[in-house]
XYZ file of C-alpha atoms in Angstrom:
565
model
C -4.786 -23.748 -21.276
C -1.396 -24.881 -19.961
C -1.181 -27.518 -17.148
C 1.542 -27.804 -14.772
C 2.360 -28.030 -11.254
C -1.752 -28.931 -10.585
C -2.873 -25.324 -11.993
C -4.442 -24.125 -15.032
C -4.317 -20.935 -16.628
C -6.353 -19.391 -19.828
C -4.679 -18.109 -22.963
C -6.582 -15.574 -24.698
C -6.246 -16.647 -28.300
C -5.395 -20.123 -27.529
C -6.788 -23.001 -29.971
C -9.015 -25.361 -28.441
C -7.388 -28.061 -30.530
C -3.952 -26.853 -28.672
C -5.879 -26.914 -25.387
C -7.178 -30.589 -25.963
C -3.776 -31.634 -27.256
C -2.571 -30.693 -23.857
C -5.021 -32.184 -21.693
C -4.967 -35.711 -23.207
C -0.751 -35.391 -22.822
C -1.233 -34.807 -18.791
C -3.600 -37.797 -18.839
C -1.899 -41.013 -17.062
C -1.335 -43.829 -19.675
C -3.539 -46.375 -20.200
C -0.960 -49.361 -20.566
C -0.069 -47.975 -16.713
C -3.409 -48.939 -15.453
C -3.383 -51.720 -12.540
C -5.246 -55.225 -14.428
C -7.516 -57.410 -12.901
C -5.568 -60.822 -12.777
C -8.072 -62.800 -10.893
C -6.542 -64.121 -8.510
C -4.021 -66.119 -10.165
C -0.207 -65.297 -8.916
C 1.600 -67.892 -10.354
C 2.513 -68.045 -13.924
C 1.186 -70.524 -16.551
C 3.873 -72.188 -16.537
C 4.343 -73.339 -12.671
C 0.382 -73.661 -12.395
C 0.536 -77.495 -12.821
C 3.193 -78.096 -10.465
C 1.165 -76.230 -8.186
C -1.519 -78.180 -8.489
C 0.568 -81.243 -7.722
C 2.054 -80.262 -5.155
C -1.522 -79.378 -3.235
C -2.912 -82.735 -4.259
C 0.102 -84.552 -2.030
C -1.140 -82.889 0.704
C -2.367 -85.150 3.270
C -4.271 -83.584 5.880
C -3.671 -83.413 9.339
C -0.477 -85.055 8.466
C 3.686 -84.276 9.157
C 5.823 -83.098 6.120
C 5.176 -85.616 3.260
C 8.086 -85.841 0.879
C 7.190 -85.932 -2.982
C 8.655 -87.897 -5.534
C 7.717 -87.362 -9.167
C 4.160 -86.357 -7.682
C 3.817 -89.370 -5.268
C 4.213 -90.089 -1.733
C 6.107 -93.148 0.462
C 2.508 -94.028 2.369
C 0.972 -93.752 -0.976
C 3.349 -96.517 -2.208
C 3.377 -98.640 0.965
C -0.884 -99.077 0.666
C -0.608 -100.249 -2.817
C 1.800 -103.037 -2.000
C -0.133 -103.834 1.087
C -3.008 -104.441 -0.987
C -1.511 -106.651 -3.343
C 0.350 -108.621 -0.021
C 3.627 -107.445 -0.825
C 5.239 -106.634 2.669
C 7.567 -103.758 2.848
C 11.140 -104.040 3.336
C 12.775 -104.035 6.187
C 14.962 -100.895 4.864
C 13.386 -97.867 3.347
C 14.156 -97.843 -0.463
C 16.633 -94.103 -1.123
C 14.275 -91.983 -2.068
C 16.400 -89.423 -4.601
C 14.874 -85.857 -3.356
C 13.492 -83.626 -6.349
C 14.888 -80.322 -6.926
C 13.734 -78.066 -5.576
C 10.472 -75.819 -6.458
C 9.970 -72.433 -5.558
C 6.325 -71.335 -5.126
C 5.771 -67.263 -4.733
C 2.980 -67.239 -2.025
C 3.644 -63.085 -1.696
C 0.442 -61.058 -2.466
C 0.339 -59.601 -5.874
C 2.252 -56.431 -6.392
C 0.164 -53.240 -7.764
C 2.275 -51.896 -10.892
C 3.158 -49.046 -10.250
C 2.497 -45.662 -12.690
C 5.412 -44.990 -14.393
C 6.571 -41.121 -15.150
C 4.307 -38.592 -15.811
C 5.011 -37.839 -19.576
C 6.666 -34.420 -19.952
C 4.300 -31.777 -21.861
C 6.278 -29.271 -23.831
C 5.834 -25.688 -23.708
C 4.215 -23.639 -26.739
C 7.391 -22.518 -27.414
C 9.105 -25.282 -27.547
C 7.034 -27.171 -29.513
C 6.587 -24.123 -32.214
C 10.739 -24.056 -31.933
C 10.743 -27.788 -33.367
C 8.063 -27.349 -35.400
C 9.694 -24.502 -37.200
C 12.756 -23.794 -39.586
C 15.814 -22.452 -38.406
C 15.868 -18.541 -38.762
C 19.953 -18.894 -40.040
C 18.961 -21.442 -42.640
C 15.567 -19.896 -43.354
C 16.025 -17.592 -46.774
C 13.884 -14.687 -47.055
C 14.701 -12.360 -50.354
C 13.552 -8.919 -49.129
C 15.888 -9.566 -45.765
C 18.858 -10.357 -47.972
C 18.734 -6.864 -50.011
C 21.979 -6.721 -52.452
C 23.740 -3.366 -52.192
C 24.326 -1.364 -55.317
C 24.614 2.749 -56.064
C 26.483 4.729 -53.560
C 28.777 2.080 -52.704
C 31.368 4.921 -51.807
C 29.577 7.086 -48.948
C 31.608 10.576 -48.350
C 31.475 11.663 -44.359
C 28.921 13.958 -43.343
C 30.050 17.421 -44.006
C 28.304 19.685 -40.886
C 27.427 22.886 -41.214
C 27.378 24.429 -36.987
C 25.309 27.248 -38.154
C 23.433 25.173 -40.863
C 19.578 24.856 -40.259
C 18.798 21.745 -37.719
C 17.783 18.342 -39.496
C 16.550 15.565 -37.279
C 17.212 12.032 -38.582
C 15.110 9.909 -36.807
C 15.682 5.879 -37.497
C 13.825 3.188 -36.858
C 16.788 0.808 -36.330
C 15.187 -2.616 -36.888
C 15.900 -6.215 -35.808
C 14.935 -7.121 -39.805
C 14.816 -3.800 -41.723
C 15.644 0.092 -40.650
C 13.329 2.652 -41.403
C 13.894 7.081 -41.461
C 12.699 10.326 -41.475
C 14.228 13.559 -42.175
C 12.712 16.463 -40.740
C 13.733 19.645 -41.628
C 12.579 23.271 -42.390
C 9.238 21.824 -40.847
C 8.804 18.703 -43.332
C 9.227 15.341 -43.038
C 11.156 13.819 -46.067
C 10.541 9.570 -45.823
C 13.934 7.875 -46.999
C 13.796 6.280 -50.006
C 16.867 3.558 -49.861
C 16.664 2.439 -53.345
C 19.654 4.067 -53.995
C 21.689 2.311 -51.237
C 20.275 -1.615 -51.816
C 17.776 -3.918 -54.106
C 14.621 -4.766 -51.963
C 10.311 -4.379 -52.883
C 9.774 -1.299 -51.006
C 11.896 1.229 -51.149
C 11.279 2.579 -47.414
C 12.619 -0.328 -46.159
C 16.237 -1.379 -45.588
C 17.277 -4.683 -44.504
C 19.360 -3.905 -41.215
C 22.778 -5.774 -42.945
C 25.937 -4.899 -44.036
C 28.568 -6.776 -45.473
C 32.479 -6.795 -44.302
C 35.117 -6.709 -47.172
C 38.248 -8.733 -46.393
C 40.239 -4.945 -46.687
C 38.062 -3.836 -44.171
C 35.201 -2.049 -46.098
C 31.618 -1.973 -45.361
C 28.845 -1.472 -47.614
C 25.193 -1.537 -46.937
C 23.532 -4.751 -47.910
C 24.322 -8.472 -48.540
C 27.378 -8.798 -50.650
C 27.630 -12.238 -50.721
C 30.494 -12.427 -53.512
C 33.934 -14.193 -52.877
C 35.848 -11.812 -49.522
C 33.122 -10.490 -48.527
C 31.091 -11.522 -45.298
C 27.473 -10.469 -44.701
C 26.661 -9.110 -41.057
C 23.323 -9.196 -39.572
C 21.338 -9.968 -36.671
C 23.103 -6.599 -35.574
C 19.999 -5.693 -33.043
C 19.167 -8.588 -31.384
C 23.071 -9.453 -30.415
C 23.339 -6.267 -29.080
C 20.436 -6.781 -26.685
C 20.950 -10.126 -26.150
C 24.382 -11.734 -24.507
C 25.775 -13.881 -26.613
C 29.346 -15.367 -27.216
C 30.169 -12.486 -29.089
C 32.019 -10.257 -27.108
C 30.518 -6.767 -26.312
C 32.731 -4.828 -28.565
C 32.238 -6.557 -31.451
C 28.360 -6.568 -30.974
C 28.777 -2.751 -30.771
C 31.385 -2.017 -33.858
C 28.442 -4.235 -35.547
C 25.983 -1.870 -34.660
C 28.093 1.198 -35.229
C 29.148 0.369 -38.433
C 25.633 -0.087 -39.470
C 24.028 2.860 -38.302
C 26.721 5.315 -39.806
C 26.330 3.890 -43.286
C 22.756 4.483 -43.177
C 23.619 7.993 -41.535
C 26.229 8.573 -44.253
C 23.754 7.422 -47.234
C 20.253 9.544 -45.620
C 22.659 12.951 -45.910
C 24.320 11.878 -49.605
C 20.544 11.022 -50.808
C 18.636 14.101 -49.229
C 21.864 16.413 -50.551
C 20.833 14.633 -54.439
C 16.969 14.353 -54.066
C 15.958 17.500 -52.821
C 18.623 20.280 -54.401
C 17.102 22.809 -53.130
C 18.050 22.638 -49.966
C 20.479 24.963 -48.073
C 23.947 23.508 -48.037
C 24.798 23.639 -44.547
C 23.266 20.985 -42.268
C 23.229 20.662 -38.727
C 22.419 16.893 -37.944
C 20.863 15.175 -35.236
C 20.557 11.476 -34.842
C 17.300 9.808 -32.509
C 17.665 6.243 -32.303
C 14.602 4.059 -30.764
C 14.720 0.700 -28.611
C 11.308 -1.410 -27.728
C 9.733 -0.577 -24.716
C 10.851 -3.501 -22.424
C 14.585 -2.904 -23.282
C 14.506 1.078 -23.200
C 13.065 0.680 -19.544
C 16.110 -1.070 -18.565
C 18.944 2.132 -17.895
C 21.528 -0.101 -18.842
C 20.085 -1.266 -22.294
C 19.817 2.571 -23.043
C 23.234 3.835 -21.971
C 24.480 0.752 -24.076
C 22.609 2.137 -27.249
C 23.041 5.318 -26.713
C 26.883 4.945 -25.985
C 26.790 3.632 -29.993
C 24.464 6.603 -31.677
C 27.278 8.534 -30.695
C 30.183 6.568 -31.687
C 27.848 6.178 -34.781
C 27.802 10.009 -35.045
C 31.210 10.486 -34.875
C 31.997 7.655 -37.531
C 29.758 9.339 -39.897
C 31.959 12.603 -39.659
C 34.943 10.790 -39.584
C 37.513 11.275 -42.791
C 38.215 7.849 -44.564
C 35.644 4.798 -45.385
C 33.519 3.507 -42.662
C 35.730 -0.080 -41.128
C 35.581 -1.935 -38.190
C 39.070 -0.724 -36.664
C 37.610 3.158 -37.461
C 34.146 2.464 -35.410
C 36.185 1.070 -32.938
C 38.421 4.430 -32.635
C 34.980 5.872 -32.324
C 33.981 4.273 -29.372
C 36.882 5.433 -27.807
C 36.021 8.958 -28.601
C 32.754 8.821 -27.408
C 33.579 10.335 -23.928
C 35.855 13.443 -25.651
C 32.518 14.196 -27.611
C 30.762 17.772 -25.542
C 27.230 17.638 -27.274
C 26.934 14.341 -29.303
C 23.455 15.276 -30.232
C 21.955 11.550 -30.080
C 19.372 10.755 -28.347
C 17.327 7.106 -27.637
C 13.609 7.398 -27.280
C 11.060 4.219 -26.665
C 9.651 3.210 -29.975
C 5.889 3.473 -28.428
C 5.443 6.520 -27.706
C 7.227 7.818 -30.938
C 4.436 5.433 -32.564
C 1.725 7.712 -31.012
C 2.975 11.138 -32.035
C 0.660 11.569 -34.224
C -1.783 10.363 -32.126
C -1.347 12.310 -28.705
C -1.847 15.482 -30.984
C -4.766 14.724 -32.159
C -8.285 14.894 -31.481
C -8.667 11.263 -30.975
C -6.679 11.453 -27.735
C -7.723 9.749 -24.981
C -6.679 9.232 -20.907
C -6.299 6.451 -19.112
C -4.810 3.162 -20.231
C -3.680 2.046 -23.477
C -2.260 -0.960 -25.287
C 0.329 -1.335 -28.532
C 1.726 -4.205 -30.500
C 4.216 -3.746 -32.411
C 4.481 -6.684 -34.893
C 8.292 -6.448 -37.208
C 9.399 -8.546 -39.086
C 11.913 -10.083 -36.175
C 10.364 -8.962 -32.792
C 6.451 -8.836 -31.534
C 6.693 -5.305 -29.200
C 4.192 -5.166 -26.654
C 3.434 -2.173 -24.320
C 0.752 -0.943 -21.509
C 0.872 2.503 -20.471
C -1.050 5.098 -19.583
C -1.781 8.709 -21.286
C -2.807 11.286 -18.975
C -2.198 15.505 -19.706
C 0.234 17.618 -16.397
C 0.941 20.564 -17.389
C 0.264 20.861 -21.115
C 2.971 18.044 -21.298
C 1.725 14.061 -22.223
C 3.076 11.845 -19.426
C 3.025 8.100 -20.341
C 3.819 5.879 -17.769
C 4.857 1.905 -19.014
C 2.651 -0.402 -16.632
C 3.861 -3.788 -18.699
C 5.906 -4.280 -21.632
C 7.245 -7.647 -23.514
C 9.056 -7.928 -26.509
C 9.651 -11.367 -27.929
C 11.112 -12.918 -31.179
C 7.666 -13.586 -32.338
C 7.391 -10.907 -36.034
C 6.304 -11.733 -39.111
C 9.518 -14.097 -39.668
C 9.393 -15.734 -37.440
C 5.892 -16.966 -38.973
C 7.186 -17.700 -42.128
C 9.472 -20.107 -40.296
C 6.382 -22.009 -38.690
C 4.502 -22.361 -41.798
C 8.090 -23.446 -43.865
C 8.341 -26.401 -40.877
C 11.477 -27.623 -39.458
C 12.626 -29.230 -42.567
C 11.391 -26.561 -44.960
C 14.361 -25.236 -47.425
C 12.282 -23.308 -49.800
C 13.282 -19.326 -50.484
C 10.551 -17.429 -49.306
C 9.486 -13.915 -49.812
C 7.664 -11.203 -46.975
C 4.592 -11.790 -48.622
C 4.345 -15.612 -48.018
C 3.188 -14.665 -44.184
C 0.068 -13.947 -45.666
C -0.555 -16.796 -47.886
C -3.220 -19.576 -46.680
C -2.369 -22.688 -45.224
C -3.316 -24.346 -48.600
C -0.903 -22.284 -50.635
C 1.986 -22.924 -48.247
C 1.316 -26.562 -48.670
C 1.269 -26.556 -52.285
C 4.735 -25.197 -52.009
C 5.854 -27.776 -49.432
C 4.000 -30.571 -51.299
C 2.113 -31.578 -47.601
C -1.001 -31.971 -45.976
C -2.820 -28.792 -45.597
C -3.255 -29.283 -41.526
C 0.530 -30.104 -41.153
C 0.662 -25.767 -42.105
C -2.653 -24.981 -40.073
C -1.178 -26.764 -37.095
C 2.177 -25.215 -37.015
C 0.111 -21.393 -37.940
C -1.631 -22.607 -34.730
C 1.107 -22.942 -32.459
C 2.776 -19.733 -33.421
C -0.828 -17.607 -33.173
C -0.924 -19.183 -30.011
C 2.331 -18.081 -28.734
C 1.736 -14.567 -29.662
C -1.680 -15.000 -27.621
C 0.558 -15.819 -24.557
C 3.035 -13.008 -24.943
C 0.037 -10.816 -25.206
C -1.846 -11.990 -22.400
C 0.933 -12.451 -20.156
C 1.735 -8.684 -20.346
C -2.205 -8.060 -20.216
C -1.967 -10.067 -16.495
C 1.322 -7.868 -15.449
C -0.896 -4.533 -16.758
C -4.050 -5.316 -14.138
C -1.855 -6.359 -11.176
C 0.427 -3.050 -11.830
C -2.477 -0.583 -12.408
C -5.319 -2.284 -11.049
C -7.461 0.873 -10.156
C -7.814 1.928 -14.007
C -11.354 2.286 -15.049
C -10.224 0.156 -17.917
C -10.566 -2.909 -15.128
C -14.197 -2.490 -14.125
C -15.716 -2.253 -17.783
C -16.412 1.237 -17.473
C -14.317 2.011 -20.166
C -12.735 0.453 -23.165
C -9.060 -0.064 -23.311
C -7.570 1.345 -27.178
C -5.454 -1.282 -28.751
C -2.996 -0.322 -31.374
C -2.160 -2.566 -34.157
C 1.870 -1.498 -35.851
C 3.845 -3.026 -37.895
C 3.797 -4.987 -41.328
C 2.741 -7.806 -39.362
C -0.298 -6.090 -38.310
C -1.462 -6.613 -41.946
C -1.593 -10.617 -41.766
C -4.850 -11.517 -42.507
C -4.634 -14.940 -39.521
C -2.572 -11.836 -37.193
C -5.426 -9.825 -37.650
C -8.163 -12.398 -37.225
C -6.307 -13.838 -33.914
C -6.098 -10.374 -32.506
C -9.864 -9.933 -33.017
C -10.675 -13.142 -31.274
C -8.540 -12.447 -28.440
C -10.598 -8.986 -27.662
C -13.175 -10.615 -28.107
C -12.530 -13.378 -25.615
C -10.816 -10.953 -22.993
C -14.435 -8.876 -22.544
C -15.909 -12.605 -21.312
C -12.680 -14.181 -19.702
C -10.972 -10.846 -18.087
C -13.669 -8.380 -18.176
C -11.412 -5.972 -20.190
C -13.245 -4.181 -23.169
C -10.355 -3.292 -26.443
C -11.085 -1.453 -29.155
C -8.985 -2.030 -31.890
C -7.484 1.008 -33.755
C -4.652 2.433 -36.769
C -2.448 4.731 -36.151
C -3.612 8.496 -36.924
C -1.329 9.441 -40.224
C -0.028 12.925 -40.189
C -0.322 15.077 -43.785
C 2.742 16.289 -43.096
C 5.229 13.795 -44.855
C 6.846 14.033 -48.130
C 7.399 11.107 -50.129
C 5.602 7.906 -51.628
C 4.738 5.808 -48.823
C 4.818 2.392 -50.438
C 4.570 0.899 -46.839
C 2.230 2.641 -45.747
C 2.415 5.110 -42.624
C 2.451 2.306 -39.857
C 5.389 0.995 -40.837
C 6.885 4.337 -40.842
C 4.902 5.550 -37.516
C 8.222 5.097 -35.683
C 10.730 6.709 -37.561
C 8.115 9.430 -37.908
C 7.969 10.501 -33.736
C 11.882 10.116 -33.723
C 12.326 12.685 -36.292
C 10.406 15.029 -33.696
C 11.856 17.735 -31.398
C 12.927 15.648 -28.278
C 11.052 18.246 -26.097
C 7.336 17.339 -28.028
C 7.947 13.736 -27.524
C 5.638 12.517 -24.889
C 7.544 11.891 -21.461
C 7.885 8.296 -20.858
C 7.955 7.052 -17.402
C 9.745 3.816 -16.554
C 8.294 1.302 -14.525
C 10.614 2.484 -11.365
C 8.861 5.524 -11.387
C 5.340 4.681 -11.341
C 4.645 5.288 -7.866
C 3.788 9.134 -7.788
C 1.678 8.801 -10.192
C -1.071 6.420 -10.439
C -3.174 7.903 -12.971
C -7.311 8.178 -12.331
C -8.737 6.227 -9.172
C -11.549 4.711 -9.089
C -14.451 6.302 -7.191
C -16.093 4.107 -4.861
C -19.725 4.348 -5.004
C -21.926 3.794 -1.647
C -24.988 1.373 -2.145
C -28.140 3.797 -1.967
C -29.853 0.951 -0.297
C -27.235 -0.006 2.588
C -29.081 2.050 5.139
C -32.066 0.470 4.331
């Protein structure tokens, strides 16, 4: 539960440790309570002047002058008494300084600043380590074999081959499909990494201008990566070198998946006729810029790969500049989602109505709401709420490593317990629990927050009145975390009492139709899969813009049999 601004609101998946945490921040200090001072409003120190001064007094009587605590008709009884008659001149009296006595009422003390509560996020940003000092080995791939990757060589007449690639904020995934197979890319040919389907999404620059998959980090060479999220995100980089980044990249894995299908599978007819499919996460392919932008460099990327000469910088450049001359670039961007559920839109398992994804990488936590409904024979899926966030798997590891952690970690320390992380660290096993707390609950509030957006944007879906249950697909290597897992079971469990909305949690369906060792497993692949699919069998996406028309099933309104009675 987050406070602010006098409202509360619910986190599915939030800790109730987090929640208490919060609650006793809001609470006014107790040091800023008003005390009880009885009365007193003088200070210790001037109370016995006080005093004095109040005995002098006499009552009834004019001003009375004091001198060290005595008065002149004090002094004039005693010598009366003792028959000494007073002078005819009044003895100087030397006045004493001055006192000042504070008569004003008491002041209340008044509450000082509220103390400022930090955001989930910003506390799981300080808690964690910095993702450009944080070292993770399977990111940081080092390139070897096919260092020198020939241009692609097309055949017009040549059969059609489809690559489609999952271009990743942390690793790039493909599939080839061709002569009605799908061939899984094996890139242990191109870099060192633990699975071979998987290919960390950096290159590295030579100082002559030469660019090789992988991390090179020998003397002249300079490792590029981050390539994704700078090109979605507007940084201080300027725009075209964000794009050569990006170009570069993708037409060394386009130049490698032809050399390596060419080697592995001999077979094969000669002549080629490539296409390239390209995918972007659901929030930023719903944006028309975001897609022109990518799609503007799959076909620079295209033409690089065909280009004569090495792939550089100042040659992907030149390729930009020829994307416009370029009559059928055959590129294409599609939303990652729906290429997720290929396989499952053709199956029997298919359902209408609404549907949720997550889509956990290792950089980015890809959330989607749409809907799945048949027109036509064709599957229209209209996007009712999308986030995407910097929330994957790494970003875990960087929680549990703390802000100070320097350790080198591997993918597979995201699912080690909070006691084996602190054996590593050589800390207290809650110090790990508590950061594994905030980030779980920040992925609860991503979640939920699109969850809110789905019911206000589609609010009629049977989904909404517990008639139905809503299907929640589970992608992505973070998917397999066991405390991912576990917090993604809590939360549907806790949305069916808090929201009224019933999930049932599902895998992907895996087609029998790829060829290759999956060593990832299919998930992981699910993407790159759909790409690799005839653009006109991918199911039509609708952006949010669109939505209007077509609303899906409405719910019937039912009259009360008894309100005539």
């Amino acid at each position: 539960m987050d406070r602010g601004k006098g409202k509360s609101r619910q986190t599915l998946g939030d800790s109730a440790p987090d929640f208490m945490e919060k609650w006793k921040a809001s609470r006014p200090e107790a040091s800023l309570a008003v005390s009880d001072a009885g009365g007193d409003l003088t200070t210790s120190g001037g109370n016995r002047d006080v005093e004095r001064r109040l005995r002098s007094w006499k009552r009834g009587g004019s001003e009375v002058k004091v001198t060290h605590g005595t008065s002149t008709g004090y002094e004039k009884r005693q010598k009366k008494k003792k028959g000494v008659s007073p002078p005819d001149k009044k003895p100087a009296v030397r006045a004493s300084a001055p006192r000042i006595v504070n008569s004003s009422p008491p002041s209340t003390p008044q509450p000082g600043p509220m103390p400022i509560v930090k955001s989930l996020r910003q506390r799981l940003f300080e808690a964690s380590a910095d993702m450009r000092d944080l070292r993770i080995v399977a990111a940081m791939s080092r390139p070897c074999g096919f260092a020198g990757l020939a241009p692609v060589v097309e055949d017009k007449g040549g059969r059609l081959a489809i690559l489609g690639l999952d271009f990743g904020t942390a690793f790039t995934k493909a599939v080839v499909r061709w002569s009605g197979h799908h061939y899984a890319v094996d890139w242990s040919g191109a870099v060192e990494g633990e699975d071979h389907n998987l290919l960390a999404s950096v290159f590295s620059e030579a100082s002559d201008g030469r660019c090789v998959l992988g991390a090179n980090e020998g003397s002249g060479w300079s490792v590029r990566e981050g390539i994704k999220l700078q090109l979605l995100s507007s940084g201080v980089t300027s725009m075209d070198a964000r794009m050569s980044d990006a170009v570069i990249f993708i037409a060394l894995a386009f130049r490698y998946v032809d050399t390596w299908l060419r080697r592995t599978y001999r077979d094969l007819d000669k002549g080629l006729r490539w296409r390239l499919h390209v995918g972007l996460p659901t929030k930023s392919w719903d944006s028309d810029a975001t897609t022109e932008t990518f799609k503007t460099v799959a076909q620079a990327a295209r033409v690089l790969t065909c280009m004569p000469g090495p792939v550089t910088r100042i040659a992907a450049l030149e390729a930009l500049r020829k994307t416009d001359q370029v009559d059928r670039p055959a590129v294409d961007v599609f939303p990652e989602f729906a290429c997720q559920l290929y396989s499952y839109l053709l199956s029997p398992e298919r359902r209408e109505d609404l549907h949720a994804l997550v889509d956990i990488g290792a950089g980015t936590l890809d959330v989607a709401y749409f809907n799945v409904f048949m027109k036509d024979g064709e599957a229209l899926l209209p996007i009712f709420a999308s986030e995407v966030d910097r929330l994957g798997a790494h970003y875990l590891i960087a929680a549990l490593s703390g802000a100070e952690g320097r350790l080198i970690w591997t993918d597979g320390a995201s699912s080690l317990s909070d006691e084996e992380v602190a054996r590593r660290l050589d800390c207290a096993p809650n110090d790990v629990s508590s950061r594994r707390s905030l980030y779980l609950s920040s992925v609860a509030e991503v979640f939920n927050g699109a969850t809110i957006m789905a019911k206000r944007t589609y609010p009629t879906s049977p989904a909404f009145h517990r008639s139905e249950n809503v299907r929640l697909f589970l992608c992505g290597g973070g998917s397999r975390i066991p405390s991912l897992k576990k917090r993604f079971e809590r939360i549907a469990t806790e949305a069916a009492k808090v929201m009224g909305i019933k999930f049932q949690v599902s895998e992907l369906v895996e087609p029998h139709d790829v060829v290759g060792r999956l060593n990832s497993g299919f998930d992981r692949l699910s993407v790159a899969y759909g790409l690799s699919q005839n653009a006109a069998n991918i199911g039509l996406v609708m952006r949010s813009s669109t939505l209007e028309p077509i609303s899906g099933r409405e719910v019937v309104e039912e009259a009360d049999r008894d309100a005539d009675r």
